[in-house]
PDB file of C-alpha atoms in Angstrom:
ATOM      1  CA  MET P   1     109.106 116.002 100.977  1.00 94.00           C
ATOM      2  CA  ALA P   2     108.496 115.397  97.277  1.00 95.00           C
ATOM      3  CA  ARG P   3     111.415 112.886  97.417  1.00 93.00           C
ATOM      4  CA  ASN P   4     110.935 111.347 100.709  1.00 95.00           C
ATOM      5  CA  GLU P   5     107.383 110.516  99.232  1.00 97.00           C
ATOM      6  CA  ILE P   6     109.055 108.763  95.936  1.00 96.00           C
ATOM      7  CA  ARG P   7     110.723 106.954  98.086  1.00 96.00           C
ATOM      8  CA  ARG P   8     108.213 105.645 100.071  1.00 97.00           C
ATOM      9  CA  TRP P   9     105.803 104.593  97.387  1.00 98.00           C
ATOM     10  CA  THR P  10     109.518 102.983  95.772  1.00 97.00           C
ATOM     11  CA  GLN P  11     109.445 101.031  98.615  1.00 98.00           C
ATOM     12  CA  LYS P  12     106.189  99.986  97.972  1.00 98.00           C
ATOM     13  CA  ALA P  13     106.372  99.340  94.515  1.00 98.00           C
ATOM     14  CA  SER P  14     109.756  97.053  94.904  1.00 98.00           C
ATOM     15  CA  ASN P  15     107.190  94.677  96.888  1.00 98.00           C
ATOM     16  CA  ILE P  16     104.528  94.634  93.910  1.00 98.00           C
ATOM     17  CA  PRO P  17     104.603  90.215  93.196  1.00 98.00           C
ATOM     18  CA  ASP P  18     103.614  90.708  89.572  1.00 97.00           C
ATOM     19  CA  ASP P  19     107.031  91.289  87.814  1.00 97.00           C
ATOM     20  CA  VAL P  20     106.014  93.189  84.683  1.00 96.00           C
ATOM     21  CA  LEU P  21     104.140  95.927  87.241  1.00 97.00           C
ATOM     22  CA  ARG P  22     106.197  95.986  89.894  1.00 97.00           C
ATOM     23  CA  GLN P  23     109.243  96.808  86.600  1.00 97.00           C
ATOM     24  CA  GLN P  24     106.334  99.748  85.768  1.00 96.00           C
ATOM     25  CA  ALA P  25     106.127 100.781  88.563  1.00 97.00           C
ATOM     26  CA  LEU P  26     109.524 101.375  89.728  1.00 97.00           C
ATOM     27  CA  ALA P  27     110.278 103.203  85.798  1.00 96.00           C
ATOM     28  CA  SER P  28     107.678 105.572  86.166  1.00 96.00           C
ATOM     29  CA  LEU P  29     108.847 106.741  89.924  1.00 96.00           C
ATOM     30  CA  THR P  30     112.863 107.023  88.256  1.00 95.00           C
ATOM     31  CA  THR P  31     112.635 108.262  85.497  1.00 91.00           C
ATOM     32  CA  LYS P  32     109.080 110.407  85.784  1.00 90.00           C
ATOM     33  CA  ARG P  33     109.675 111.848  89.919  1.00 90.00           C
ATOM     34  CA  PHE P  34     110.103 115.086  88.225  1.00 90.00           C
ATOM     35  CA  HIS P  35     106.375 115.485  87.558  1.00 92.00           C
ATOM     36  CA  SER P  36     105.934 114.757  91.492  1.00 94.00           C
ATOM     37  CA  ASP P  37     108.641 117.570  92.470  1.00 91.00           C
ATOM     38  CA  GLY P  38     106.893 119.720  90.218  1.00 92.00           C
ATOM     39  CA  GLY P  39     103.297 119.247  90.964  1.00 95.00           C
ATOM     40  CA  SER P  40     104.948 119.785  94.721  1.00 95.00           C
ATOM     41  CA  VAL P  41     105.254 123.504  93.845  1.00 94.00           C
ATOM     42  CA  TYR P  42     101.477 124.589  94.641  1.00 95.00           C
ATOM     43  CA  ALA P  43     102.505 123.171  98.296  1.00 93.00           C
ATOM     44  CA  ALA P  44     105.445 126.034  98.631  1.00 89.00           C
ATOM     45  CA  GLN P  45     102.637 129.159  98.593  1.00 85.00           C
ATOM     46  CA  GLN P  46     101.032 128.061 101.802  1.00 82.00           C
ATOM     47  CA  ILE P  47     103.102 126.506 104.805  1.00 83.00           C
ATOM     48  CA  ALA P  48     100.318 125.514 107.027  1.00 85.00           C
ATOM     49  CA  GLY P  49      99.229 122.172 105.261  1.00 89.00           C
ATOM     50  CA  THR P  50     102.160 121.612 102.664  1.00 94.00           C
ATOM     51  CA  ARG P  51     102.802 118.223 104.096  1.00 95.00           C
ATOM     52  CA  GLN P  52      99.393 116.850 103.316  1.00 96.00           C
ATOM     53  CA  LEU P  53      99.231 118.714  99.608  1.00 97.00           C
ATOM     54  CA  VAL P  54     102.119 117.108  99.282  1.00 97.00           C
ATOM     55  CA  ARG P  55     101.401 113.510  99.873  1.00 98.00           C
ATOM     56  CA  LEU P  56      99.005 113.914  97.404  1.00 98.00           C
ATOM     57  CA  ILE P  57      99.811 116.062  94.524  1.00 97.00           C
ATOM     58  CA  VAL P  58     102.739 112.635  94.623  1.00 97.00           C
ATOM     59  CA  ALA P  59     100.657 110.254  94.667  1.00 98.00           C
ATOM     60  CA  LEU P  60      97.667 111.463  92.104  1.00 98.00           C
ATOM     61  CA  GLN P  61     100.623 111.826  89.739  1.00 97.00           C
ATOM     62  CA  THR P  62     102.402 108.694  90.715  1.00 97.00           C
ATOM     63  CA  ILE P  63      98.905 106.519  89.463  1.00 98.00           C
ATOM     64  CA  SER P  64      98.996 108.988  86.689  1.00 97.00           C
ATOM     65  CA  ASP P  65     102.679 108.070  85.248  1.00 97.00           C
ATOM     66  CA  TYR P  66     102.424 104.547  86.690  1.00 97.00           C
ATOM     67  CA  LEU P  67      98.970 103.999  84.562  1.00 97.00           C
ATOM     68  CA  ASP P  68     100.920 104.933  81.882  1.00 94.00           C
ATOM     69  CA  ASN P  69     103.594 103.255  82.121  1.00 94.00           C
ATOM     70  CA  LEU P  70     100.937 100.353  81.704  1.00 96.00           C
ATOM     71  CA  CYS P  71      99.465 101.194  78.470  1.00 93.00           C
ATOM     72  CA  ASP P  72     102.346 102.707  76.799  1.00 87.00           C
ATOM     73  CA  ARG P  73     104.779 100.060  77.537  1.00 81.00           C
ATOM     74  CA  CYS P  74     103.094  96.486  77.998  1.00 82.00           C
ATOM     75  CA  GLU P  75     102.401  95.521  74.138  1.00 81.00           C
ATOM     76  CA  THR P  76      98.753  95.962  74.808  1.00 87.00           C
ATOM     77  CA  TYR P  77      96.431  98.197  72.153  1.00 93.00           C
ATOM     78  CA  ASP P  78      93.124  97.326  74.785  1.00 95.00           C
ATOM     79  CA  GLU P  79      91.014 100.470  74.916  1.00 96.00           C
ATOM     80  CA  ARG P  80      88.495  98.958  77.698  1.00 97.00           C
ATOM     81  CA  ASP P  81      91.616  97.667  78.964  1.00 97.00           C
ATOM     82  CA  PHE P  82      93.481 101.286  79.373  1.00 97.00           C
ATOM     83  CA  HIS P  83      89.863 102.354  80.330  1.00 97.00           C
ATOM     84  CA  GLN P  84      89.339 100.020  83.544  1.00 98.00           C
ATOM     85  CA  LEU P  85      92.456 100.806  84.340  1.00 98.00           C
ATOM     86  CA  HIS P  86      92.246 105.001  84.676  1.00 98.00           C
ATOM     87  CA  HIS P  87      89.387 104.117  87.442  1.00 98.00           C
ATOM     88  CA  ALA P  88      91.898 104.431  89.757  1.00 98.00           C
ATOM     89  CA  MET P  89      92.279 108.686  88.779  1.00 98.00           C
ATOM     90  CA  ARG P  90      88.442 108.739  88.797  1.00 98.00           C
ATOM     91  CA  ASP P  91      88.172 107.171  91.833  1.00 98.00           C
ATOM     92  CA  ALA P  92      91.887 108.786  93.144  1.00 98.00           C
ATOM     93  CA  VAL P  93      89.590 112.363  92.913  1.00 98.00           C
ATOM     94  CA  ASN P  94      86.547 111.715  94.495  1.00 98.00           C
ATOM     95  CA  PRO P  95      87.260 110.600  98.203  1.00 98.00           C
ATOM     96  CA  ASP P  96      83.555 108.921  98.424  1.00 97.00           C
ATOM     97  CA  ALA P  97      83.900 106.303  95.062  1.00 98.00           C
ATOM     98  CA  PRO P  98      84.489 102.694  96.311  1.00 98.00           C
ATOM     99  CA  LEU P  99      87.576 100.850  95.178  1.00 98.00           C
ATOM    100  CA  ARG P 100      87.161  98.767  91.775  1.00 98.00           C
ATOM    101  CA  PRO P 101      89.378  95.732  89.805  1.00 98.00           C
ATOM    102  CA  TYR P 102      91.195  97.862  88.069  1.00 98.00           C
ATOM    103  CA  TYR P 103      93.223  95.343  86.423  1.00 97.00           C
ATOM    104  CA  ALA P 104      89.916  93.328  86.047  1.00 97.00           C
ATOM    105  CA  LEU P 105      90.528  93.085  81.948  1.00 96.00           C
ATOM    106  CA  ARG P 106      94.842  92.048  82.179  1.00 94.00           C
ATOM    107  CA  GLY P 107      94.439  88.964  84.275  1.00 94.00           C
ATOM    108  CA  TYR P 108      94.114  90.094  87.843  1.00 96.00           C
ATOM    109  CA  PRO P 109      97.578  90.073  88.445  1.00 96.00           C
ATOM    110  CA  ASP P 110      98.621  90.789  91.692  1.00 98.00           C
ATOM    111  CA  ASP P 111     100.151  94.264  92.743  1.00 98.00           C
ATOM    112  CA  GLY P 112      99.915  93.323  96.576  1.00 98.00           C
ATOM    113  CA  GLY P 113      97.720  96.525  96.780  1.00 98.00           C
ATOM    114  CA  TYR P 114     100.059  99.445  95.331  1.00 98.00           C
ATOM    115  CA  LEU P 115      97.711 100.883  92.913  1.00 98.00           C
ATOM    116  CA  ALA P 116      94.612 100.692  95.390  1.00 98.00           C
ATOM    117  CA  ASP P 117      97.392 102.150  98.624  1.00 98.00           C
ATOM    118  CA  LEU P 118      98.069 105.375  96.196  1.00 98.00           C
ATOM    119  CA  VAL P 119      93.611 105.563  95.103  1.00 98.00           C
ATOM    120  CA  THR P 120      92.770 105.153  99.185  1.00 98.00           C
ATOM    121  CA  ALA P 121      96.091 107.717  99.643  1.00 98.00           C
ATOM    122  CA  CYS P 122      94.583 110.316  97.737  1.00 98.00           C
ATOM    123  CA  GLN P 123      91.276 110.661  98.587  1.00 98.00           C
ATOM    124  CA  SER P 124      92.173 110.541 102.380  1.00 98.00           C
ATOM    125  CA  GLU P 125      94.263 113.601 101.590  1.00 98.00           C
ATOM    126  CA  ILE P 126      91.346 115.375  99.318  1.00 98.00           C
ATOM    127  CA  ARG P 127      88.620 113.885 103.129  1.00 98.00           C
ATOM    128  CA  GLN P 128      90.872 116.791 104.919  1.00 97.00           C
ATOM    129  CA  LEU P 129      90.656 120.080 101.910  1.00 97.00           C
ATOM    130  CA  PRO P 130      87.954 122.556 103.494  1.00 97.00           C
ATOM    131  CA  GLY P 131      87.133 123.822  99.997  1.00 97.00           C
ATOM    132  CA  TYR P 132      86.902 120.304  97.651  1.00 98.00           C
ATOM    133  CA  ASP P 133      83.778 120.848  97.406  1.00 98.00           C
ATOM    134  CA  ALA P 134      83.985 123.494  95.549  1.00 98.00           C
ATOM    135  CA  ALA P 135      86.735 122.804  93.747  1.00 98.00           C
ATOM    136  CA  LYS P 136      85.431 118.774  93.055  1.00 98.00           C
ATOM    137  CA  PRO P 137      83.328 119.238  89.982  1.00 98.00           C
ATOM    138  CA  TYR P 138      86.273 121.049  87.977  1.00 98.00           C
ATOM    139  CA  VAL P 139      89.153 117.950  89.264  1.00 98.00           C
ATOM    140  CA  GLU P 140      86.987 115.854  88.294  1.00 98.00           C
ATOM    141  CA  TRP P 141      85.957 117.349  84.349  1.00 98.00           C
ATOM    142  CA  LEU P 142      89.483 117.685  84.057  1.00 98.00           C
ATOM    143  CA  THR P 143      90.706 113.971  85.274  1.00 98.00           C
ATOM    144  CA  GLN P 144      87.821 112.693  83.209  1.00 98.00           C
ATOM    145  CA  ARG P 145      89.253 114.685  80.149  1.00 98.00           C
ATOM    146  CA  TYR P 146      93.030 113.208  81.031  1.00 98.00           C
ATOM    147  CA  CYS P 147      91.891 109.511  81.548  1.00 98.00           C
ATOM    148  CA  GLU P 148      89.735 109.688  77.722  1.00 98.00           C
ATOM    149  CA  LEU P 149      92.986 111.291  76.188  1.00 97.00           C
ATOM    150  CA  GLN P 150      94.847 107.876  77.815  1.00 96.00           C
ATOM    151  CA  GLU P 151      92.446 105.719  76.323  1.00 96.00           C
ATOM    152  CA  TYR P 152      92.896 107.036  73.192  1.00 96.00           C
ATOM    153  CA  LYS P 153      96.292 108.104  72.509  1.00 92.00           C
ATOM    154  CA  HIS P 154      97.544 104.586  73.725  1.00 92.00           C
ATOM    155  CA  ILE P 155      94.915 102.055  71.203  1.00 93.00           C
ATOM    156  CA  GLU P 156      96.925 100.774  67.163  1.00 93.00           C
ATOM    157  CA  PRO P 157      98.511 103.537  66.301  1.00 90.00           C
ATOM    158  CA  SER P 158      97.057 103.205  62.794  1.00 92.00           C
ATOM    159  CA  GLN P 159      93.326 104.561  65.100  1.00 94.00           C
ATOM    160  CA  ARG P 160      95.139 107.058  67.468  1.00 94.00           C
ATOM    161  CA  GLN P 161      94.737 109.955  64.923  1.00 95.00           C
ATOM    162  CA  PRO P 162      90.803 108.802  63.978  1.00 96.00           C
ATOM    163  CA  ARG P 163      89.982 108.244  67.392  1.00 97.00           C
ATOM    164  CA  LEU P 164      92.040 111.627  68.674  1.00 97.00           C
ATOM    165  CA  ILE P 165      90.390 113.399  66.278  1.00 98.00           C
ATOM    166  CA  GLU P 166      86.687 112.394  66.589  1.00 98.00           C
ATOM    167  CA  TRP P 167      86.947 112.735  70.445  1.00 98.00           C
ATOM    168  CA  ALA P 168      88.060 116.455  69.917  1.00 98.00           C
ATOM    169  CA  LYS P 169      84.856 117.606  67.397  1.00 98.00           C
ATOM    170  CA  GLY P 170      82.870 117.573  70.797  1.00 97.00           C
ATOM    171  CA  TYR P 171      84.626 120.302  72.127  1.00 98.00           C
ATOM    172  CA  GLU P 172      85.234 122.727  69.194  1.00 97.00           C
ATOM    173  CA  GLU P 173      82.065 124.672  70.247  1.00 97.00           C
ATOM    174  CA  GLN P 174      83.158 124.954  73.650  1.00 97.00           C
ATOM    175  CA  PHE P 175      87.047 125.648  72.587  1.00 98.00           C
ATOM    176  CA  PRO P 176      86.874 127.052  69.193  1.00 98.00           C
ATOM    177  CA  GLU P 177      90.252 127.839  69.072  1.00 98.00           C
ATOM    178  CA  LEU P 178      92.383 125.417  70.025  1.00 98.00           C
ATOM    179  CA  SER P 179      93.101 122.578  67.178  1.00 98.00           C
ATOM    180  CA  TRP P 180      92.459 118.825  67.835  1.00 98.00           C
ATOM    181  CA  TRP P 181      95.795 118.251  69.308  1.00 98.00           C
ATOM    182  CA  GLU P 182      96.263 121.491  71.193  1.00 98.00           C
ATOM    183  CA  PHE P 183      93.084 120.293  72.631  1.00 98.00           C
ATOM    184  CA  ALA P 184      94.161 116.654  73.216  1.00 98.00           C
ATOM    185  CA  ALA P 185      97.259 117.666  74.641  1.00 98.00           C
ATOM    186  CA  ALA P 186      95.622 120.259  76.852  1.00 98.00           C
ATOM    187  CA  THR P 187      93.778 117.475  78.060  1.00 98.00           C
ATOM    188  CA  GLY P 188      97.184 115.437  79.507  1.00 98.00           C
ATOM    189  CA  SER P 189      98.659 117.907  81.931  1.00 98.00           C
ATOM    190  CA  THR P 190      97.941 117.800  85.585  1.00 97.00           C
ATOM    191  CA  LEU P 191      98.490 121.032  86.355  1.00 98.00           C
ATOM    192  CA  GLY P 192      94.755 122.129  87.082  1.00 98.00           C
ATOM    193  CA  THR P 193      93.874 119.863  89.380  1.00 98.00           C
ATOM    194  CA  PHE P 194      96.906 120.304  91.511  1.00 98.00           C
ATOM    195  CA  ALA P 195      96.273 124.249  91.394  1.00 97.00           C
ATOM    196  CA  LEU P 196      92.571 123.756  92.543  1.00 97.00           C
ATOM    197  CA  PHE P 197      94.196 120.755  95.815  1.00 97.00           C
ATOM    198  CA  ALA P 198      95.822 123.633  97.059  1.00 96.00           C
ATOM    199  CA  ALA P 199      92.582 126.606  96.617  1.00 95.00           C
ATOM    200  CA  ALA P 200      90.877 123.754  98.430  1.00 96.00           C
ATOM    201  CA  GLN P 201      93.014 124.381 101.294  1.00 95.00           C
ATOM    202  CA  ASN P 202      90.944 127.180 102.131  1.00 94.00           C
ATOM    203  CA  ALA P 203      86.980 127.540 102.108  1.00 94.00           C
ATOM    204  CA  LEU P 204      86.795 128.231  97.922  1.00 95.00           C
ATOM    205  CA  SER P 205      83.322 129.385  96.834  1.00 96.00           C
ATOM    206  CA  LYS P 206      82.071 127.602  92.740  1.00 96.00           C
ATOM    207  CA  GLU P 207      83.043 131.276  91.095  1.00 96.00           C
ATOM    208  CA  GLN P 208      86.748 130.979  92.619  1.00 96.00           C
ATOM    209  CA  ALA P 209      87.373 127.293  91.573  1.00 97.00           C
ATOM    210  CA  GLU P 210      85.391 127.870  87.788  1.00 97.00           C
ATOM    211  CA  ALA P 211      88.380 130.465  88.334  1.00 96.00           C
ATOM    212  CA  ILE P 212      91.087 128.384  88.567  1.00 97.00           C
ATOM    213  CA  TRP P 213      89.541 126.070  85.772  1.00 98.00           C
ATOM    214  CA  LYS P 214      89.089 129.264  83.440  1.00 97.00           C
ATOM    215  CA  GLY P 215      92.770 129.889  84.085  1.00 97.00           C
ATOM    216  CA  TYR P 216      94.555 126.829  83.625  1.00 98.00           C
ATOM    217  CA  PHE P 217      92.064 124.950  81.065  1.00 98.00           C
ATOM    218  CA  PRO P 218      93.863 125.080  77.653  1.00 98.00           C
ATOM    219  CA  TRP P 219      96.458 127.944  77.861  1.00 98.00           C
ATOM    220  CA  LEU P 220      98.288 127.042  80.862  1.00 98.00           C
ATOM    221  CA  CYS P 221      98.194 123.265  80.555  1.00 98.00           C
ATOM    222  CA  GLY P 222      98.079 122.938  76.534  1.00 98.00           C
ATOM    223  CA  LEU P 223     101.311 125.003  77.006  1.00 98.00           C
ATOM    224  CA  HIS P 224     102.532 122.275  79.715  1.00 98.00           C
ATOM    225  CA  ILE P 225     102.012 119.093  77.337  1.00 97.00           C
ATOM    226  CA  LEU P 226     102.994 120.960  74.162  1.00 98.00           C
ATOM    227  CA  LEU P 227     106.351 121.848  75.876  1.00 97.00           C
ATOM    228  CA  ASP P 228     106.466 117.994  77.378  1.00 95.00           C
ATOM    229  CA  TYR P 229     106.340 116.513  73.609  1.00 96.00           C
ATOM    230  CA  LEU P 230     109.210 119.016  71.998  1.00 97.00           C
ATOM    231  CA  ILE P 231     111.638 118.322  73.351  1.00 95.00           C
ATOM    232  CA  ASP P 232     110.969 114.850  72.553  1.00 94.00           C
ATOM    233  CA  LEU P 233     110.338 115.583  68.805  1.00 94.00           C
ATOM    234  CA  GLU P 234     113.277 113.410  67.385  1.00 92.00           C
ATOM    235  CA  GLU P 235     113.107 110.610  69.940  1.00 90.00           C
ATOM    236  CA  ASP P 236     109.230 110.267  68.852  1.00 88.00           C
ATOM    237  CA  ILE P 237     109.517 110.658  65.411  1.00 87.00           C
ATOM    238  CA  GLN P 238     112.505 107.369  65.171  1.00 86.00           C
ATOM    239  CA  GLU P 239     110.203 105.272  66.861  1.00 80.00           C
ATOM    240  CA  GLY P 240     107.093 106.098  65.476  1.00 77.00           C
ATOM    241  CA  ASP P 241     105.050 107.229  68.888  1.00 80.00           C
ATOM    242  CA  PHE P 242     102.641 109.971  68.103  1.00 84.00           C
ATOM    243  CA  ASN P 243     103.317 113.245  68.928  1.00 92.00           C
ATOM    244  CA  PHE P 244     101.437 116.188  69.278  1.00 96.00           C
ATOM    245  CA  VAL P 245     103.923 118.795  67.898  1.00 96.00           C
ATOM    246  CA  GLN P 246     103.847 117.279  64.774  1.00 94.00           C
ATOM    247  CA  SER P 247     101.059 117.723  63.712  1.00 95.00           C
ATOM    248  CA  TYR P 248     101.005 121.102  63.165  1.00 97.00           C
ATOM    249  CA  PRO P 249     101.867 121.685  59.158  1.00 96.00           C
ATOM    250  CA  SER P 250     105.291 123.462  60.416  1.00 96.00           C
ATOM    251  CA  MET P 251     108.018 124.475  63.245  1.00 95.00           C
ATOM    252  CA  GLY P 252     107.473 127.947  62.645  1.00 95.00           C
ATOM    253  CA  GLN P 253     103.972 127.873  62.987  1.00 97.00           C
ATOM    254  CA  ALA P 254     103.986 125.322  66.569  1.00 97.00           C
ATOM    255  CA  TYR P 255     106.598 127.505  68.233  1.00 96.00           C
ATOM    256  CA  SER P 256     104.108 130.665  66.517  1.00 97.00           C
ATOM    257  CA  ARG P 257     101.491 128.659  68.789  1.00 98.00           C
ATOM    258  CA  LEU P 258     103.705 128.244  71.778  1.00 97.00           C
ATOM    259  CA  ARG P 259     104.031 132.008  71.874  1.00 97.00           C
ATOM    260  CA  ARG P 260     100.074 131.752  71.144  1.00 98.00           C
ATOM    261  CA  PHE P 261      99.915 129.949  74.203  1.00 98.00           C
ATOM    262  CA  LYS P 262     102.399 130.885  76.460  1.00 97.00           C
ATOM    263  CA  ALA P 263     100.902 135.076  76.081  1.00 97.00           C
ATOM    264  CA  GLU P 264      97.018 133.866  76.170  1.00 98.00           C
ATOM    265  CA  ALA P 265      98.257 131.739  79.836  1.00 97.00           C
ATOM    266  CA  LEU P 266      99.633 134.879  81.715  1.00 96.00           C
ATOM    267  CA  GLN P 267      96.417 136.329  80.892  1.00 96.00           C
ATOM    268  CA  HIS P 268      94.213 133.794  82.081  1.00 96.00           C
ATOM    269  CA  VAL P 269      95.847 133.715  85.371  1.00 96.00           C
ATOM    270  CA  GLN P 270      94.933 136.626  85.638  1.00 93.00           C
ATOM    271  CA  GLY P 271      91.766 136.227  86.796  1.00 90.00           C
ATOM    272  CA  ILE P 272      92.640 134.045  89.265  1.00 93.00           C
ATOM    273  CA  GLU P 273      91.842 136.725  92.359  1.00 83.00           C
ATOM    274  CA  ALA P 274      93.666 134.587  95.267  1.00 76.00           C
ATOM    275  CA  ASN P 275      97.624 133.962  95.041  1.00 78.00           C
ATOM    276  CA  THR P 276      98.221 134.908  91.383  1.00 80.00           C
ATOM    277  CA  ASN P 277     101.877 135.005  91.568  1.00 91.00           C
ATOM    278  CA  ILE P 278     102.630 130.922  91.627  1.00 94.00           C
ATOM    279  CA  HIS P 279      99.996 130.416  88.588  1.00 96.00           C
ATOM    280  CA  ARG P 280     102.176 133.352  87.096  1.00 95.00           C
ATOM    281  CA  HIS P 281     105.111 131.843  88.299  1.00 95.00           C
ATOM    282  CA  VAL P 282     104.526 127.927  87.132  1.00 96.00           C
ATOM    283  CA  VAL P 283     104.314 129.770  83.399  1.00 97.00           C
ATOM    284  CA  ASN P 284     107.325 131.114  83.254  1.00 96.00           C
ATOM    285  CA  GLY P 285     108.646 127.862  85.513  1.00 96.00           C
ATOM    286  CA  LEU P 286     107.343 125.288  82.325  1.00 97.00           C
ATOM    287  CA  LEU P 287     109.795 127.146  79.705  1.00 97.00           C
ATOM    288  CA  ALA P 288     112.173 127.046  82.329  1.00 96.00           C
ATOM    289  CA  MET P 289     111.570 123.602  82.902  1.00 95.00           C
ATOM    290  CA  TYR P 290     111.049 121.971  80.066  1.00 96.00           C
ATOM    291  CA  LEU P 291     114.000 123.877  77.411  1.00 97.00           C
ATOM    292  CA  SER P 292     116.745 123.693  80.349  1.00 96.00           C
ATOM    293  CA  ASP P 293     116.396 120.387  79.227  1.00 94.00           C
ATOM    294  CA  ASN P 294     119.168 118.216  77.784  1.00 92.00           C
ATOM    295  CA  LYS P 295     117.274 116.618  75.119  1.00 94.00           C
ATOM    296  CA  VAL P 296     117.194 120.084  73.228  1.00 95.00           C
ATOM    297  CA  GLY P 297     120.452 121.359  72.273  1.00 92.00           C
ATOM    298  CA  ARG P 298     120.629 118.128  71.097  1.00 94.00           C
ATOM    299  CA  GLN P 299     117.712 118.820  68.161  1.00 94.00           C
ATOM    300  CA  ALA P 300     117.788 121.037  65.802  1.00 93.00           C
ATOM    301  CA  LYS P 301     114.479 121.745  64.989  1.00 92.00           C
ATOM    302  CA  VAL P 302     113.805 122.504  68.762  1.00 95.00           C
ATOM    303  CA  GLN P 303     116.874 124.964  69.993  1.00 94.00           C
ATOM    304  CA  PRO P 304     114.866 127.790  68.163  1.00 94.00           C
ATOM    305  CA  ALA P 305     112.496 126.972  71.132  1.00 95.00           C
ATOM    306  CA  ARG P 306     114.368 128.259  73.141  1.00 95.00           C
ATOM    307  CA  LYS P 307     114.027 131.853  72.296  1.00 95.00           C
ATOM    308  CA  LEU P 308     110.443 131.237  74.653  1.00 96.00           C
ATOM    309  CA  VAL P 309     112.905 131.335  77.395  1.00 96.00           C
ATOM    310  CA  TRP P 310     114.985 134.551  76.984  1.00 94.00           C
ATOM    311  CA  SER P 311     111.991 137.539  75.269  1.00 95.00           C
ATOM    312  CA  SER P 312     110.065 135.714  78.695  1.00 95.00           C
ATOM    313  CA  GLY P 313     112.285 138.005  81.362  1.00 95.00           C
ATOM    314  CA  PRO P 314     114.036 138.052  84.089  1.00 96.00           C
ATOM    315  CA  THR P 315     112.140 135.949  86.718  1.00 95.00           C
ATOM    316  CA  THR P 316     112.692 132.651  83.740  1.00 96.00           C
ATOM    317  CA  TRP P 317     115.778 133.729  83.071  1.00 97.00           C
ATOM    318  CA  LEU P 318     115.889 132.273  87.475  1.00 97.00           C
ATOM    319  CA  PHE P 319     113.943 129.880  86.364  1.00 96.00           C
ATOM    320  CA  TYR P 320     116.105 128.794  84.056  1.00 97.00           C
ATOM    321  CA  GLY P 321     119.253 128.466  85.927  1.00 97.00           C
ATOM    322  CA  ALA P 322     117.474 126.648  89.058  1.00 95.00           C
ATOM    323  CA  CYS P 323     116.097 123.742  86.781  1.00 94.00           C
ATOM    324  CA  ILE P 324     119.689 123.320  85.596  1.00 94.00           C
ATOM    325  CA  VAL P 325     121.444 122.640  89.172  1.00 95.00           C
ATOM    326  CA  TYR P 326     118.063 120.664  89.462  1.00 90.00           C
ATOM    327  CA  ARG P 327     119.805 118.591  87.229  1.00 88.00           C
ATOM    328  CA  ILE P 328     122.404 118.119  88.175  1.00 89.00           C
ATOM    329  CA  VAL P 329     121.751 118.141  92.509  1.00 86.00           C
ATOM    330  CA  ARG P 330     119.117 115.221  91.722  1.00 76.00           C
TER     331      ARG P 330
END
């Protein structure tokens, strides 16, 4: 189902009139489609509504990946532009939000309605979620932090770290166990939002929604993005790109903290009463998905991280093997 949705959005992206927007839309759908595949596992836990949830997850993840490309690969460092673009993410999770001119600060290029269609697709599916009123404040919190991260980490390179540090200081009291880069990394995950979407398929109380938010942020979300940056470590060093894992004083400390993030994530998802298994499987699945990547074997510094898989038990080993097969057939 996820792949069918990717094909549908790829067809729409192929018709974007502006050359740059079309190239970046198609690139994001091609190179980052495993994000949508992975996110869609949440739709497997409840057969009723599966197709609708896949549509929602793929559409929101496609917005995320597309905007990331527009911020990262278009030779601009304009924070105001990034903020304007990311109104699309904010509007996508608010079913009552009107559309805005998302490209206003880059000369109103013509995308043929592509980004607006993605936003309205999300809004349409969200309106069908019975429990979304309870989930909405937490989805919006996660989305707002995600947008802020994207806005700050794509500005002029010399300004990125100071701006991120300043931003993270505002959350030190709320998340005292995190370094600034760990907080920033945790905000980059969309998994908490997808988990809330899945829960909102049924009646949901404020307390249940809050338990999901606390179950995912910061530990599970942080594990997700730290693993993502870990496998890109040498590539980012060579390209001069900012990498959160590089912020650790040593690789030994990085691995120690990854073990802590895994342990805390597994512990915190136990506080989610409904469908606890899916959330625990996501923790183990993240280890399997990222550490089965071919990039790991090519980096001497990163190879020791595979010990996290071997120490996590048979279920993770099974997921690891499945991910290797996935990479072959995808």
